[in-house]
Tab-separated table of C-alpha atoms in Angstrom:
chain	number	residue	atom	x	y	z
N	1	UNK	CA	-13.032	-7.719	-10.927
N	2	UNK	CA	-14.336	-4.552	-9.364
N	3	UNK	CA	-17.394	-2.587	-10.487
N	4	UNK	CA	-15.453	0.087	-12.358
N	5	UNK	CA	-13.885	1.512	-9.222
N	6	UNK	CA	-10.203	0.912	-8.645
N	7	UNK	CA	-8.633	-0.320	-5.457
N	8	UNK	CA	-6.391	2.321	-3.914
N	9	UNK	CA	-2.858	1.480	-2.833
N	10	UNK	CA	-0.978	3.054	0.106
N	11	UNK	CA	2.744	2.446	0.475
N	12	UNK	CA	4.066	2.990	3.995
N	13	UNK	CA	7.808	3.255	4.565
N	14	UNK	CA	9.972	4.659	7.310
N	15	UNK	CA	11.463	6.909	4.645
N	16	UNK	CA	9.557	9.507	2.652
N	17	UNK	CA	11.940	9.045	-0.259
N	18	UNK	CA	11.646	5.244	-0.294
N	19	UNK	CA	7.846	5.335	-0.206
N	20	UNK	CA	7.718	7.901	-3.013
N	21	UNK	CA	10.247	6.012	-5.148
N	22	UNK	CA	8.426	2.681	-4.798
N	23	UNK	CA	5.131	4.406	-5.649
N	24	UNK	CA	6.707	5.938	-8.764
N	25	UNK	CA	8.217	2.602	-9.806
N	26	UNK	CA	4.933	0.739	-9.355
N	27	UNK	CA	2.976	3.373	-11.279
N	28	UNK	CA	5.556	3.384	-14.054
N	29	UNK	CA	5.418	-0.392	-14.447
N	30	UNK	CA	1.618	-0.534	-14.396
N	31	UNK	CA	1.311	0.478	-18.025
N	32	UNK	CA	-0.121	3.939	-17.705
N	33	UNK	CA	-3.669	3.477	-16.379
N	34	UNK	CA	-2.474	3.361	-12.833
N	35	UNK	CA	-4.800	2.834	-9.934
N	36	UNK	CA	-4.648	5.523	-7.268
N	37	UNK	CA	-1.400	5.205	-5.319
N	38	UNK	CA	-0.198	7.293	-2.388
N	39	UNK	CA	2.932	7.115	-0.324
N	40	UNK	CA	3.052	7.686	3.417
N	41	UNK	CA	6.703	7.790	4.282
N	42	UNK	CA	8.539	9.069	7.294
N	43	UNK	CA	7.265	11.528	9.838
N	44	UNK	CA	5.462	14.821	9.227
N	45	UNK	CA	8.705	16.738	9.851
N	46	UNK	CA	10.583	14.675	7.239
N	47	UNK	CA	12.384	12.346	9.622
N	48	UNK	CA	12.576	8.582	9.593
N	49	UNK	CA	9.656	6.756	11.157
N	50	UNK	CA	5.961	6.190	10.594
N	51	UNK	CA	3.057	8.548	11.040
N	52	UNK	CA	-0.546	7.568	11.629
N	53	UNK	CA	-1.607	10.974	10.316
N	54	UNK	CA	0.249	10.516	7.026
N	55	UNK	CA	-1.166	7.003	6.613
N	56	UNK	CA	-4.735	8.192	7.234
N	57	UNK	CA	-4.351	11.089	4.778
N	58	UNK	CA	-2.876	8.795	2.102
N	59	UNK	CA	-5.685	6.246	2.514
N	60	UNK	CA	-8.306	8.968	2.221
N	61	UNK	CA	-6.655	10.273	-0.980
N	62	UNK	CA	-6.772	6.906	-2.753
N	63	UNK	CA	-10.123	5.650	-1.465
N	64	UNK	CA	-12.568	5.366	-4.348
N	65	UNK	CA	-14.941	2.938	-2.701
N	66	UNK	CA	-13.335	-0.315	-3.924
N	67	UNK	CA	-11.069	-0.757	-0.910
N	68	UNK	CA	-7.564	0.296	0.020
N	69	UNK	CA	-4.578	-2.055	0.122
N	70	UNK	CA	-1.821	-0.935	2.482
N	71	UNK	CA	1.692	-2.301	2.012
N	72	UNK	CA	4.391	-1.586	4.585
N	73	UNK	CA	8.153	-1.906	4.834
N	74	UNK	CA	9.136	-2.731	8.435
N	75	UNK	CA	7.997	-3.448	11.997
N	76	UNK	CA	6.607	-0.209	13.375
N	77	UNK	CA	4.854	0.508	10.080
N	78	UNK	CA	3.025	-2.797	10.522
N	79	UNK	CA	2.159	-1.930	14.112
N	80	UNK	CA	0.937	1.549	13.177
N	81	UNK	CA	-1.370	0.243	10.457
N	82	UNK	CA	-2.647	-2.561	12.705
N	83	UNK	CA	-3.426	-0.016	15.430
N	84	UNK	CA	-5.311	2.178	12.955
N	85	UNK	CA	-7.303	-0.808	11.700
N	86	UNK	CA	-8.108	-1.818	15.288
N	87	UNK	CA	-9.527	1.646	15.952
N	88	UNK	CA	-12.094	0.858	13.286
N	89	UNK	CA	-12.888	4.403	12.204
N	90	UNK	CA	-9.515	5.941	11.359
N	91	UNK	CA	-9.124	4.417	7.893
N	92	UNK	CA	-11.676	4.179	5.065
N	93	UNK	CA	-13.985	1.164	5.089
N	94	UNK	CA	-12.437	-1.688	3.161
N	95	UNK	CA	-8.856	-0.865	4.103
N	96	UNK	CA	-6.667	-3.925	4.405
N	97	UNK	CA	-3.075	-4.488	5.531
N	98	UNK	CA	-1.466	-6.694	2.880
N	99	UNK	CA	1.295	-9.117	3.827
N	100	UNK	CA	3.675	-8.779	0.890
N	101	UNK	CA	7.250	-7.812	0.064
N	102	UNK	CA	7.350	-4.040	-0.196
N	103	UNK	CA	8.758	-3.411	-3.684
N	104	UNK	CA	7.616	-6.509	-5.573
N	105	UNK	CA	4.286	-6.527	-3.765
N	106	UNK	CA	3.687	-2.860	-4.544
N	107	UNK	CA	4.291	-3.431	-8.249
N	108	UNK	CA	1.999	-6.471	-8.301
N	109	UNK	CA	-0.702	-4.610	-6.343
N	110	UNK	CA	-0.667	-1.550	-8.592
N	111	UNK	CA	-0.615	-3.603	-11.806
N	112	UNK	CA	-3.533	-5.729	-10.589
N	113	UNK	CA	-5.554	-2.751	-9.341
N	114	UNK	CA	-4.877	-0.885	-12.587
N	115	UNK	CA	-6.238	-3.862	-14.527
N	116	UNK	CA	-9.467	-3.649	-12.525
N	117	UNK	CA	-8.789	-6.309	-9.926
N	118	UNK	CA	-10.830	-6.154	-6.745
N	119	UNK	CA	-9.295	-5.970	-3.268
N	120	UNK	CA	-9.020	-9.752	-2.943
N	121	UNK	CA	-7.204	-9.991	-6.292
N	122	UNK	CA	-4.881	-7.116	-5.375
N	123	UNK	CA	-4.032	-8.737	-2.052
N	124	UNK	CA	-3.442	-12.131	-3.682
N	125	UNK	CA	-1.172	-10.685	-6.377
N	126	UNK	CA	0.884	-8.726	-3.853
N	127	UNK	CA	1.188	-11.689	-1.494
N	128	UNK	CA	2.232	-13.995	-4.330
N	129	UNK	CA	5.277	-11.767	-4.805
N	130	UNK	CA	6.887	-13.671	-1.909
N	131	UNK	CA	7.332	-16.548	-4.353
N	132	UNK	CA	9.171	-14.532	-7.055
N	133	UNK	CA	12.487	-16.182	-7.764
N	134	UNK	CA	15.515	-14.157	-8.813
N	135	UNK	CA	17.627	-16.956	-10.214
């Protein structure tokens, strides 16, 4: 568990609408006391793609000192976040790219962070979503 601070969650999609919708879904399913969640979808002009600037701004908005878990949808979103992490000073300290399915992982991450889980617990919960069976 964290020390009273909540892990922030950033959801990165190639689509502004998809990122916002997944953020809303995850917050809605978290039971009310949602951890800070921000979406970083699309490009600054509203097109499809990923934007380092939008990712940085979203991470700064949700950073409360307990770490930031970043979940992404597709290839270039992964590459953009990895490049930002490699820079070392673009994202808040304690920011981590989480390998998880986008929708299920986002819900698990937000629920776990909202319950007070630390960054390791949030990452584990999101990653475990790969094992969710649908039949």
